[in-house]
mmCIF file of C-alpha atoms in Angstrom:
data_model
loop_
_atom_site.group_PDB
_atom_site.id
_atom_site.type_symbol
_atom_site.label_atom_id
_atom_site.label_comp_id
_atom_site.label_asym_id
_atom_site.label_seq_id
_atom_site.Cartn_x
_atom_site.Cartn_y
_atom_site.Cartn_z
ATOM 1 C CA UNK A 1 3.515 -143.200 -50.574
ATOM 2 C CA UNK A 2 3.815 -139.428 -50.941
ATOM 3 C CA UNK A 3 7.317 -138.021 -51.063
ATOM 4 C CA UNK A 4 8.575 -136.758 -47.706
ATOM 5 C CA UNK A 5 11.630 -134.590 -47.011
ATOM 6 C CA UNK A 6 14.763 -136.383 -45.929
ATOM 7 C CA UNK A 7 15.325 -136.740 -42.174
ATOM 8 C CA UNK A 8 13.077 -136.820 -39.187
ATOM 9 C CA UNK A 9 10.124 -134.505 -38.971
ATOM 10 C CA UNK A 10 10.711 -131.331 -37.050
ATOM 11 C CA UNK A 11 8.539 -129.429 -34.674
ATOM 12 C CA UNK A 12 5.393 -127.702 -35.910
ATOM 13 C CA UNK A 13 6.244 -124.737 -38.086
ATOM 14 C CA UNK A 14 9.743 -125.920 -38.963
ATOM 15 C CA UNK A 15 10.832 -125.461 -42.553
ATOM 16 C CA UNK A 16 11.739 -128.427 -44.704
ATOM 17 C CA UNK A 17 15.297 -129.648 -44.792
ATOM 18 C CA UNK A 18 17.568 -127.800 -47.198
ATOM 19 C CA UNK A 19 15.587 -124.409 -47.118
ATOM 20 C CA UNK A 20 16.937 -121.437 -45.058
ATOM 21 C CA UNK A 21 14.539 -119.713 -42.646
ATOM 22 C CA UNK A 22 12.714 -116.651 -44.155
ATOM 23 C CA UNK A 23 13.712 -113.239 -42.682
ATOM 24 C CA UNK A 24 11.289 -110.305 -42.769
ATOM 25 C CA UNK A 25 12.137 -106.660 -43.533
ATOM 26 C CA UNK A 26 11.592 -104.184 -40.743
ATOM 27 C CA UNK A 27 8.706 -101.823 -41.610
ATOM 28 C CA UNK A 28 10.145 -98.896 -39.653
ATOM 29 C CA UNK A 29 13.318 -99.126 -41.744
ATOM 30 C CA UNK A 30 11.267 -98.854 -44.926
ATOM 31 C CA UNK A 31 9.369 -95.874 -43.477
ATOM 32 C CA UNK A 32 12.638 -94.204 -42.505
ATOM 33 C CA UNK A 33 14.008 -94.477 -46.026
ATOM 34 C CA UNK A 34 10.792 -93.202 -47.641
ATOM 35 C CA UNK A 35 10.626 -90.238 -45.239
ATOM 36 C CA UNK A 36 14.274 -89.441 -45.928
ATOM 37 C CA UNK A 37 13.754 -89.482 -49.686
ATOM 38 C CA UNK A 38 10.520 -87.494 -49.700
ATOM 39 C CA UNK A 39 11.916 -84.872 -47.287
ATOM 40 C CA UNK A 40 8.454 -83.761 -46.246
ATOM 41 C CA UNK A 41 9.047 -84.635 -42.578
ATOM 42 C CA UNK A 42 12.821 -85.019 -42.058
ATOM 43 C CA UNK A 43 12.650 -85.617 -38.253
ATOM 44 C CA UNK A 44 10.195 -88.473 -38.776
ATOM 45 C CA UNK A 45 12.625 -90.420 -40.973
ATOM 46 C CA UNK A 46 15.407 -89.882 -38.440
ATOM 47 C CA UNK A 47 13.290 -91.161 -35.547
ATOM 48 C CA UNK A 48 11.989 -94.172 -37.487
ATOM 49 C CA UNK A 49 15.510 -95.182 -38.472
ATOM 50 C CA UNK A 50 16.878 -94.945 -34.932
ATOM 51 C CA UNK A 51 13.996 -97.050 -33.597
ATOM 52 C CA UNK A 52 14.332 -99.590 -36.416
ATOM 53 C CA UNK A 53 18.029 -100.456 -35.830
ATOM 54 C CA UNK A 54 17.652 -102.136 -32.394
ATOM 55 C CA UNK A 55 14.494 -103.935 -33.577
ATOM 56 C CA UNK A 56 16.347 -105.330 -36.597
ATOM 57 C CA UNK A 57 19.154 -106.652 -34.397
ATOM 58 C CA UNK A 58 16.808 -108.126 -31.803
ATOM 59 C CA UNK A 59 14.446 -109.812 -34.292
ATOM 60 C CA UNK A 60 17.147 -110.696 -36.802
ATOM 61 C CA UNK A 61 15.323 -108.815 -39.577
ATOM 62 C CA UNK A 62 16.365 -107.320 -42.868
ATOM 63 C CA UNK A 63 16.448 -103.558 -43.366
ATOM 64 C CA UNK A 64 19.575 -102.332 -41.609
ATOM 65 C CA UNK A 65 20.830 -100.652 -44.759
ATOM 66 C CA UNK A 66 17.447 -99.086 -45.354
ATOM 67 C CA UNK A 67 17.347 -97.676 -41.834
ATOM 68 C CA UNK A 68 20.883 -96.271 -42.072
ATOM 69 C CA UNK A 69 20.118 -94.671 -45.451
ATOM 70 C CA UNK A 70 16.928 -93.193 -44.030
ATOM 71 C CA UNK A 71 18.811 -91.792 -41.021
ATOM 72 C CA UNK A 72 21.481 -90.183 -43.229
ATOM 73 C CA UNK A 73 18.999 -88.658 -45.679
ATOM 74 C CA UNK A 74 16.743 -87.389 -42.885
ATOM 75 C CA UNK A 75 19.714 -85.884 -41.037
ATOM 76 C CA UNK A 76 20.759 -84.032 -44.197
ATOM 77 C CA UNK A 77 17.202 -82.842 -44.734
ATOM 78 C CA UNK A 78 17.015 -81.584 -41.149
ATOM 79 C CA UNK A 79 20.288 -79.731 -41.601
ATOM 80 C CA UNK A 80 19.113 -78.095 -44.819
ATOM 81 C CA UNK A 81 15.818 -77.147 -43.170
ATOM 82 C CA UNK A 82 17.599 -75.430 -40.269
ATOM 83 C CA UNK A 83 19.941 -73.547 -42.629
ATOM 84 C CA UNK A 84 17.071 -72.505 -44.864
ATOM 85 C CA UNK A 85 14.983 -71.172 -42.005
ATOM 86 C CA UNK A 86 17.940 -69.344 -40.492
ATOM 87 C CA UNK A 87 18.942 -67.664 -43.759
ATOM 88 C CA UNK A 88 15.444 -66.960 -45.069
ATOM 89 C CA UNK A 89 16.155 -68.962 -48.209
ATOM 90 C CA UNK A 90 12.891 -70.902 -48.074
ATOM 91 C CA UNK A 91 10.868 -67.724 -47.705
ATOM 92 C CA UNK A 92 12.621 -66.201 -50.686
ATOM 93 C CA UNK A 93 12.079 -69.343 -52.759
ATOM 94 C CA UNK A 94 8.383 -69.426 -51.826
ATOM 95 C CA UNK A 95 7.856 -65.804 -52.741
ATOM 96 C CA UNK A 96 9.630 -66.344 -56.042
ATOM 97 C CA UNK A 97 7.458 -69.343 -56.776
ATOM 98 C CA UNK A 98 4.302 -67.527 -55.739
ATOM 99 C CA UNK A 99 5.254 -64.483 -57.792
ATOM 100 C CA UNK A 100 5.846 -66.628 -60.835
ATOM 101 C CA UNK A 101 2.560 -68.423 -60.314
ATOM 102 C CA UNK A 102 0.666 -65.143 -59.929
ATOM 103 C CA UNK A 103 2.331 -63.775 -63.038
ATOM 104 C CA UNK A 104 1.375 -66.864 -65.008
ATOM 105 C CA UNK A 105 -2.205 -66.690 -63.757
ATOM 106 C CA UNK A 106 -2.495 -63.145 -65.097
ATOM 107 C CA UNK A 107 -1.462 -64.175 -68.581
ATOM 108 C CA UNK A 108 -4.605 -65.307 -70.283
ATOM 109 C CA UNK A 109 -6.904 -65.050 -73.243
ATOM 110 C CA UNK A 110 -8.849 -61.821 -73.655
ATOM 111 C CA UNK A 111 -12.044 -63.790 -73.113
ATOM 112 C CA UNK A 112 -10.996 -64.686 -69.563
ATOM 113 C CA UNK A 113 -10.909 -61.031 -68.481
ATOM 114 C CA UNK A 114 -13.631 -59.755 -66.180
ATOM 115 C CA UNK A 115 -15.472 -56.432 -66.074
ATOM 116 C CA UNK A 116 -13.343 -53.807 -64.339
ATOM 117 C CA UNK A 117 -9.977 -55.426 -65.079
ATOM 118 C CA UNK A 118 -7.238 -53.439 -66.767
ATOM 119 C CA UNK A 119 -4.887 -55.256 -69.116
ATOM 120 C CA UNK A 120 -1.945 -55.122 -71.456
ATOM 121 C CA UNK A 121 -2.100 -56.818 -74.837
ATOM 122 C CA UNK A 122 1.241 -57.936 -76.243
ATOM 123 C CA UNK A 123 -0.392 -59.658 -79.203
ATOM 124 C CA UNK A 124 -1.162 -56.402 -81.012
ATOM 125 C CA UNK A 125 -1.010 -56.809 -84.753
ATOM 126 C CA UNK A 126 -1.586 -60.538 -84.561
ATOM 127 C CA UNK A 127 -4.745 -62.191 -85.822
ATOM 128 C CA UNK A 128 -5.559 -63.711 -82.440
ATOM 129 C CA UNK A 129 -5.174 -62.110 -79.012
ATOM 130 C CA UNK A 130 -3.195 -64.720 -77.110
ATOM 131 C CA UNK A 131 -1.026 -62.666 -74.760
ATOM 132 C CA UNK A 132 -3.411 -60.536 -72.746
ATOM 133 C CA UNK A 133 -2.260 -59.866 -69.194
ATOM 134 C CA UNK A 134 -4.374 -58.444 -66.354
ATOM 135 C CA UNK A 135 -2.610 -55.645 -64.454
ATOM 136 C CA UNK A 136 -3.320 -53.168 -61.690
ATOM 137 C CA UNK A 137 -5.261 -50.214 -63.148
ATOM 138 C CA UNK A 138 -2.838 -47.844 -61.418
ATOM 139 C CA UNK A 139 -0.076 -49.118 -63.715
ATOM 140 C CA UNK A 140 0.173 -48.171 -67.413
ATOM 141 C CA UNK A 141 -2.106 -50.440 -69.421
ATOM 142 C CA UNK A 142 -3.562 -50.778 -72.895
ATOM 143 C CA UNK A 143 -7.204 -51.111 -71.991
ATOM 144 C CA UNK A 144 -9.947 -51.706 -69.435
ATOM 145 C CA UNK A 145 -12.857 -54.158 -69.684
ATOM 146 C CA UNK A 146 -16.250 -52.469 -69.511
ATOM 147 C CA UNK A 147 -18.407 -55.573 -69.935
ATOM 148 C CA UNK A 148 -19.278 -58.415 -72.272
ATOM 149 C CA UNK A 149 -22.206 -60.058 -74.016
ATOM 150 C CA UNK A 150 -22.954 -63.196 -76.014
ATOM 151 C CA UNK A 151 -24.051 -63.186 -79.629
ATOM 152 C CA UNK A 152 -27.360 -65.042 -79.842
ATOM 153 C CA UNK A 153 -29.798 -66.053 -82.544
ATOM 154 C CA UNK A 154 -27.073 -66.953 -85.067
ATOM 155 C CA UNK A 155 -26.145 -70.578 -85.719
ATOM 156 C CA UNK A 156 -23.632 -70.492 -88.578
ATOM 157 C CA UNK A 157 -20.537 -68.308 -88.571
ATOM 158 C CA UNK A 158 -21.758 -64.917 -89.941
ATOM 159 C CA UNK A 159 -18.327 -63.493 -90.801
ATOM 160 C CA UNK A 160 -16.073 -60.946 -89.134
ATOM 161 C CA UNK A 161 -17.908 -57.928 -90.549
ATOM 162 C CA UNK A 162 -21.255 -59.060 -89.157
ATOM 163 C CA UNK A 163 -19.766 -59.658 -85.700
ATOM 164 C CA UNK A 164 -18.084 -56.236 -85.815
ATOM 165 C CA UNK A 165 -21.407 -54.547 -86.615
ATOM 166 C CA UNK A 166 -23.030 -56.270 -83.652
ATOM 167 C CA UNK A 167 -20.125 -55.379 -81.370
ATOM 168 C CA UNK A 168 -20.164 -51.717 -82.441
ATOM 169 C CA UNK A 169 -23.867 -51.424 -81.645
ATOM 170 C CA UNK A 170 -23.918 -53.322 -78.360
ATOM 171 C CA UNK A 171 -20.576 -52.246 -76.875
ATOM 172 C CA UNK A 172 -21.444 -48.552 -77.178
ATOM 173 C CA UNK A 173 -24.173 -48.623 -74.473
ATOM 174 C CA UNK A 174 -22.020 -50.982 -72.393
ATOM 175 C CA UNK A 175 -19.177 -48.454 -72.413
ATOM 176 C CA UNK A 176 -21.525 -45.529 -71.806
ATOM 177 C CA UNK A 177 -22.941 -47.194 -68.695
ATOM 178 C CA UNK A 178 -19.471 -48.143 -67.424
ATOM 179 C CA UNK A 179 -17.868 -44.687 -67.801
ATOM 180 C CA UNK A 180 -20.618 -42.137 -67.309
ATOM 181 C CA UNK A 181 -18.218 -39.313 -66.448
ATOM 182 C CA UNK A 182 -17.031 -38.841 -70.027
ATOM 183 C CA UNK A 183 -14.792 -35.908 -69.085
ATOM 184 C CA UNK A 184 -12.594 -38.335 -67.136
ATOM 185 C CA UNK A 185 -11.824 -40.419 -70.249
ATOM 186 C CA UNK A 186 -8.564 -39.478 -72.016
ATOM 187 C CA UNK A 187 -9.153 -38.356 -75.557
ATOM 188 C CA UNK A 188 -6.971 -41.105 -77.040
ATOM 189 C CA UNK A 189 -9.030 -43.790 -75.273
ATOM 190 C CA UNK A 190 -12.060 -45.137 -77.085
ATOM 191 C CA UNK A 191 -14.333 -48.082 -77.701
ATOM 192 C CA UNK A 192 -12.804 -51.381 -78.695
ATOM 193 C CA UNK A 193 -13.643 -55.050 -78.279
ATOM 194 C CA UNK A 194 -12.474 -58.642 -78.632
ATOM 195 C CA UNK A 195 -14.730 -60.830 -80.760
ATOM 196 C CA UNK A 196 -14.967 -64.541 -81.595
ATOM 197 C CA UNK A 197 -12.941 -65.847 -84.510
ATOM 198 C CA UNK A 198 -14.191 -68.307 -87.081
ATOM 199 C CA UNK A 199 -12.218 -71.054 -85.358
ATOM 200 C CA UNK A 200 -13.420 -70.267 -81.828
ATOM 201 C CA UNK A 201 -17.011 -69.936 -83.094
ATOM 202 C CA UNK A 202 -16.907 -73.592 -84.155
ATOM 203 C CA UNK A 203 -15.988 -74.481 -80.576
ATOM 204 C CA UNK A 204 -19.004 -72.637 -79.169
ATOM 205 C CA UNK A 205 -17.447 -69.237 -78.473
ATOM 206 C CA UNK A 206 -20.060 -66.470 -78.757
ATOM 207 C CA UNK A 207 -18.695 -63.875 -76.333
ATOM 208 C CA UNK A 208 -17.726 -60.308 -77.213
ATOM 209 C CA UNK A 209 -15.605 -58.468 -74.628
ATOM 210 C CA UNK A 210 -16.132 -54.684 -74.680
ATOM 211 C CA UNK A 211 -13.232 -52.463 -73.650
ATOM 212 C CA UNK A 212 -11.860 -48.953 -73.441
ATOM 213 C CA UNK A 213 -8.567 -49.128 -75.321
ATOM 214 C CA UNK A 214 -5.980 -46.385 -75.776
ATOM 215 C CA UNK A 215 -3.871 -45.505 -78.767
ATOM 216 C CA UNK A 216 -1.086 -45.389 -76.182
ATOM 217 C CA UNK A 217 -0.884 -46.814 -72.616
ATOM 218 C CA UNK A 218 -2.750 -44.913 -69.919
ATOM 219 C CA UNK A 219 -2.966 -45.144 -66.134
ATOM 220 C CA UNK A 220 -5.969 -45.116 -63.839
ATOM 221 C CA UNK A 221 -9.439 -46.550 -64.205
ATOM 222 C CA UNK A 222 -12.078 -44.812 -66.335
ATOM 223 C CA UNK A 223 -14.885 -46.515 -64.428
ATOM 224 C CA UNK A 224 -17.616 -44.204 -63.202
ATOM 225 C CA UNK A 225 -20.854 -46.151 -62.969
ATOM 226 C CA UNK A 226 -23.609 -46.553 -60.382
ATOM 227 C CA UNK A 227 -21.214 -48.445 -58.111
ATOM 228 C CA UNK A 228 -18.926 -45.411 -57.810
ATOM 229 C CA UNK A 229 -21.230 -42.407 -58.215
ATOM 230 C CA UNK A 230 -23.602 -40.715 -55.803
ATOM 231 C CA UNK A 231 -27.253 -40.538 -56.787
ATOM 232 C CA UNK A 232 -26.899 -36.811 -57.535
ATOM 233 C CA UNK A 233 -23.848 -37.395 -59.739
ATOM 234 C CA UNK A 234 -25.551 -40.215 -61.590
ATOM 235 C CA UNK A 235 -28.722 -38.177 -62.199
ATOM 236 C CA UNK A 236 -26.680 -35.241 -63.498
ATOM 237 C CA UNK A 237 -24.705 -37.377 -65.949
ATOM 238 C CA UNK A 238 -27.772 -39.246 -67.170
ATOM 239 C CA UNK A 239 -29.356 -35.860 -67.912
ATOM 240 C CA UNK A 240 -26.369 -34.192 -69.620
ATOM 241 C CA UNK A 241 -24.560 -37.048 -71.380
ATOM 242 C CA UNK A 242 -27.101 -37.410 -74.223
ATOM 243 C CA UNK A 243 -26.233 -33.847 -75.326
ATOM 244 C CA UNK A 244 -22.572 -34.824 -75.751
ATOM 245 C CA UNK A 245 -23.533 -38.033 -77.537
ATOM 246 C CA UNK A 246 -25.692 -36.243 -80.118
ATOM 247 C CA UNK A 247 -23.115 -33.512 -80.783
ATOM 248 C CA UNK A 248 -20.648 -36.167 -81.921
ATOM 249 C CA UNK A 249 -23.205 -37.498 -84.403
ATOM 250 C CA UNK A 250 -23.616 -34.348 -86.451
ATOM 251 C CA UNK A 251 -24.461 -34.991 -90.092
ATOM 252 C CA UNK A 252 -21.367 -35.412 -92.258
ATOM 253 C CA UNK A 253 -22.815 -33.478 -95.209
ATOM 254 C CA UNK A 254 -23.043 -29.682 -95.114
ATOM 255 C CA UNK A 255 -26.500 -28.106 -95.112
ATOM 256 C CA UNK A 256 -25.753 -26.935 -98.659
ATOM 257 C CA UNK A 257 -25.863 -30.592 -99.714
ATOM 258 C CA UNK A 258 -28.233 -32.201 -97.197
ATOM 259 C CA UNK A 259 -30.216 -29.597 -95.346
ATOM 260 C CA UNK A 260 -32.840 -32.140 -94.248
ATOM 261 C CA UNK A 261 -30.261 -34.466 -92.644
ATOM 262 C CA UNK A 262 -28.775 -31.516 -90.766
ATOM 263 C CA UNK A 263 -32.188 -30.304 -89.647
ATOM 264 C CA UNK A 264 -33.007 -33.803 -88.399
ATOM 265 C CA UNK A 265 -29.761 -33.888 -86.393
ATOM 266 C CA UNK A 266 -30.544 -30.462 -84.933
ATOM 267 C CA UNK A 267 -33.926 -31.835 -83.855
ATOM 268 C CA UNK A 268 -32.206 -34.715 -82.041
ATOM 269 C CA UNK A 269 -29.912 -32.264 -80.260
ATOM 270 C CA UNK A 270 -32.890 -30.096 -79.290
ATOM 271 C CA UNK A 271 -34.634 -33.146 -77.816
ATOM 272 C CA UNK A 272 -31.522 -33.993 -75.782
ATOM 273 C CA UNK A 273 -31.285 -30.414 -74.482
ATOM 274 C CA UNK A 274 -34.955 -30.337 -73.476
ATOM 275 C CA UNK A 275 -34.613 -33.723 -71.755
ATOM 276 C CA UNK A 276 -31.646 -32.392 -69.786
ATOM 277 C CA UNK A 277 -33.596 -29.278 -68.754
ATOM 278 C CA UNK A 278 -36.391 -31.458 -67.431
ATOM 279 C CA UNK A 279 -33.984 -33.795 -65.671
ATOM 280 C CA UNK A 280 -32.238 -30.959 -63.851
ATOM 281 C CA UNK A 281 -35.485 -29.312 -62.722
ATOM 282 C CA UNK A 282 -37.109 -32.446 -61.365
ATOM 283 C CA UNK A 283 -34.398 -33.097 -58.762
ATOM 284 C CA UNK A 284 -33.896 -31.411 -55.413
ATOM 285 C CA UNK A 285 -30.143 -30.762 -55.574
ATOM 286 C CA UNK A 286 -27.900 -30.418 -52.498
ATOM 287 C CA UNK A 287 -27.681 -26.891 -51.131
ATOM 288 C CA UNK A 288 -24.079 -26.310 -52.198
ATOM 289 C CA UNK A 289 -24.861 -27.147 -55.827
ATOM 290 C CA UNK A 290 -28.270 -25.462 -56.297
ATOM 291 C CA UNK A 291 -26.881 -22.177 -57.602
ATOM 292 C CA UNK A 292 -24.624 -23.849 -60.170
ATOM 293 C CA UNK A 293 -27.427 -26.163 -61.344
ATOM 294 C CA UNK A 294 -29.823 -23.201 -61.640
ATOM 295 C CA UNK A 295 -27.297 -21.321 -63.782
ATOM 296 C CA UNK A 296 -26.859 -24.378 -65.988
ATOM 297 C CA UNK A 297 -30.628 -24.614 -66.369
ATOM 298 C CA UNK A 298 -30.766 -21.051 -67.698
ATOM 299 C CA UNK A 299 -28.028 -21.825 -70.240
ATOM 300 C CA UNK A 300 -30.026 -24.794 -71.426
ATOM 301 C CA UNK A 301 -33.156 -22.643 -71.733
ATOM 302 C CA UNK A 302 -31.315 -20.302 -74.092
ATOM 303 C CA UNK A 303 -29.811 -23.192 -76.031
ATOM 304 C CA UNK A 304 -33.222 -24.770 -76.448
ATOM 305 C CA UNK A 305 -34.651 -21.626 -78.033
ATOM 306 C CA UNK A 306 -31.782 -21.226 -80.463
ATOM 307 C CA UNK A 307 -31.680 -24.854 -81.561
ATOM 308 C CA UNK A 308 -35.432 -24.758 -81.929
ATOM 309 C CA UNK A 309 -34.924 -21.924 -84.411
ATOM 310 C CA UNK A 310 -32.384 -24.033 -86.304
ATOM 311 C CA UNK A 311 -34.846 -26.903 -86.707
ATOM 312 C CA UNK A 312 -37.444 -24.488 -88.091
ATOM 313 C CA UNK A 313 -35.276 -23.361 -91.025
ATOM 314 C CA UNK A 314 -36.562 -23.896 -94.526
ATOM 315 C CA UNK A 315 -33.315 -23.648 -96.499
ATOM 316 C CA UNK A 316 -29.558 -23.883 -96.092
ATOM 317 C CA UNK A 317 -29.011 -20.127 -95.844
ATOM 318 C CA UNK A 318 -31.343 -19.809 -92.888
ATOM 319 C CA UNK A 319 -29.766 -22.877 -91.329
ATOM 320 C CA UNK A 320 -26.265 -21.397 -91.480
ATOM 321 C CA UNK A 321 -27.530 -18.083 -90.151
ATOM 322 C CA UNK A 322 -28.922 -19.629 -86.979
ATOM 323 C CA UNK A 323 -26.405 -22.461 -86.581
ATOM 324 C CA UNK A 324 -23.510 -20.430 -85.126
ATOM 325 C CA UNK A 325 -25.729 -18.639 -82.615
ATOM 326 C CA UNK A 326 -27.093 -21.975 -81.446
ATOM 327 C CA UNK A 327 -23.586 -23.374 -80.894
ATOM 328 C CA UNK A 328 -22.611 -20.264 -78.923
ATOM 329 C CA UNK A 329 -25.441 -21.040 -76.513
ATOM 330 C CA UNK A 330 -24.001 -24.497 -75.933
ATOM 331 C CA UNK A 331 -20.363 -23.866 -74.879
ATOM 332 C CA UNK A 332 -17.772 -26.636 -74.702
ATOM 333 C CA UNK A 333 -17.496 -26.357 -70.914
ATOM 334 C CA UNK A 334 -21.235 -26.783 -70.450
ATOM 335 C CA UNK A 335 -21.871 -27.747 -66.814
ATOM 336 C CA UNK A 336 -18.289 -27.232 -65.549
ATOM 337 C CA UNK A 337 -19.378 -25.282 -62.450
ATOM 338 C CA UNK A 338 -22.147 -27.776 -61.745
ATOM 339 C CA UNK A 339 -19.662 -30.621 -62.070
ATOM 340 C CA UNK A 340 -17.382 -28.935 -59.550
ATOM 341 C CA UNK A 341 -20.258 -28.548 -57.112
ATOM 342 C CA UNK A 342 -21.188 -32.205 -57.474
ATOM 343 C CA UNK A 343 -17.631 -33.504 -57.135
ATOM 344 C CA UNK A 344 -17.298 -34.685 -60.742
ATOM 345 C CA UNK A 345 -14.460 -34.157 -63.197
ATOM 346 C CA UNK A 346 -14.733 -30.462 -64.056
ATOM 347 C CA UNK A 347 -11.958 -30.175 -66.651
ATOM 348 C CA UNK A 348 -11.927 -31.634 -70.113
ATOM 349 C CA UNK A 349 -8.963 -33.943 -70.850
ATOM 350 C CA UNK A 350 -5.980 -31.703 -71.522
ATOM 351 C CA UNK A 351 -4.661 -33.609 -74.511
ATOM 352 C CA UNK A 352 -7.417 -33.320 -77.107
ATOM 353 C CA UNK A 353 -10.805 -32.819 -75.482
ATOM 354 C CA UNK A 354 -13.636 -34.983 -74.271
ATOM 355 C CA UNK A 355 -14.573 -38.398 -75.557
ATOM 356 C CA UNK A 356 -18.226 -39.305 -75.896
#
């Protein structure tokens, strides 16, 4: 015979003799406590607790302590919420949090910067740029991103010098296209870049970030590209800028030592002048600027003749004789009146002069 509990059998569902009846825990009481602890919806925990208490008593359930704890915590949360809203404390805390988050999001690697962003670099002098912070261009900053490119066609790490050579060559046209109005660039601001390191190269980094960087902080953006120029302004700068570029590439040796190198440079300058003359004549300029552009065209005609004479010299004495006259025909403020008429920067940077 199987073992049976002592005593007569009870009604269906009755528990065996010697075991107390099982009491359940009220679910609303649990919800009240959780809501009170989390504090996301304080009134909800208060309501759940108040509803749970009579249910617990009526159904003889567990959870009275949970419900009371939930009611107390929710009541405190509601009180804090009311005080915070009345005093503006929550708004202040949110703005502080948001400000800190925004500040942290601006602190990044140089390679995370985008074209057009200005930045400060607190990692100057260190081997790796790890504390580059994007800032409003209206504020003083160390540099401005003009663009970027990826080094391709090289598998193994080529060395810092090789990457620098590539960056020098490719960042120059990037910068020239980004800041076409060269007269608006402070003299102490020039080409710079961030390049991959040997360590980052192993991880697949191939990006070079081109920048305008100052020897000292500067304010304002140097950007003057097709997105910010009128068609007339852009055409003018595309015509005249090559003259500035070539003048900064004059041969380092004197004609007494390398007359051929100097004559070759003079030929490049002559070609830039003639290209500018053609560019100015082929465009129908706005009425208010026609006179200034016509006067500039005449200056370029004279300059073309004199630099043509320089390129035709046979020796260093003849070169020197014609060199000064040619420079006089190409004054430093070439195109200033035309720039004024077109709404471009018409004054060279006051500190040290223009930057090509």
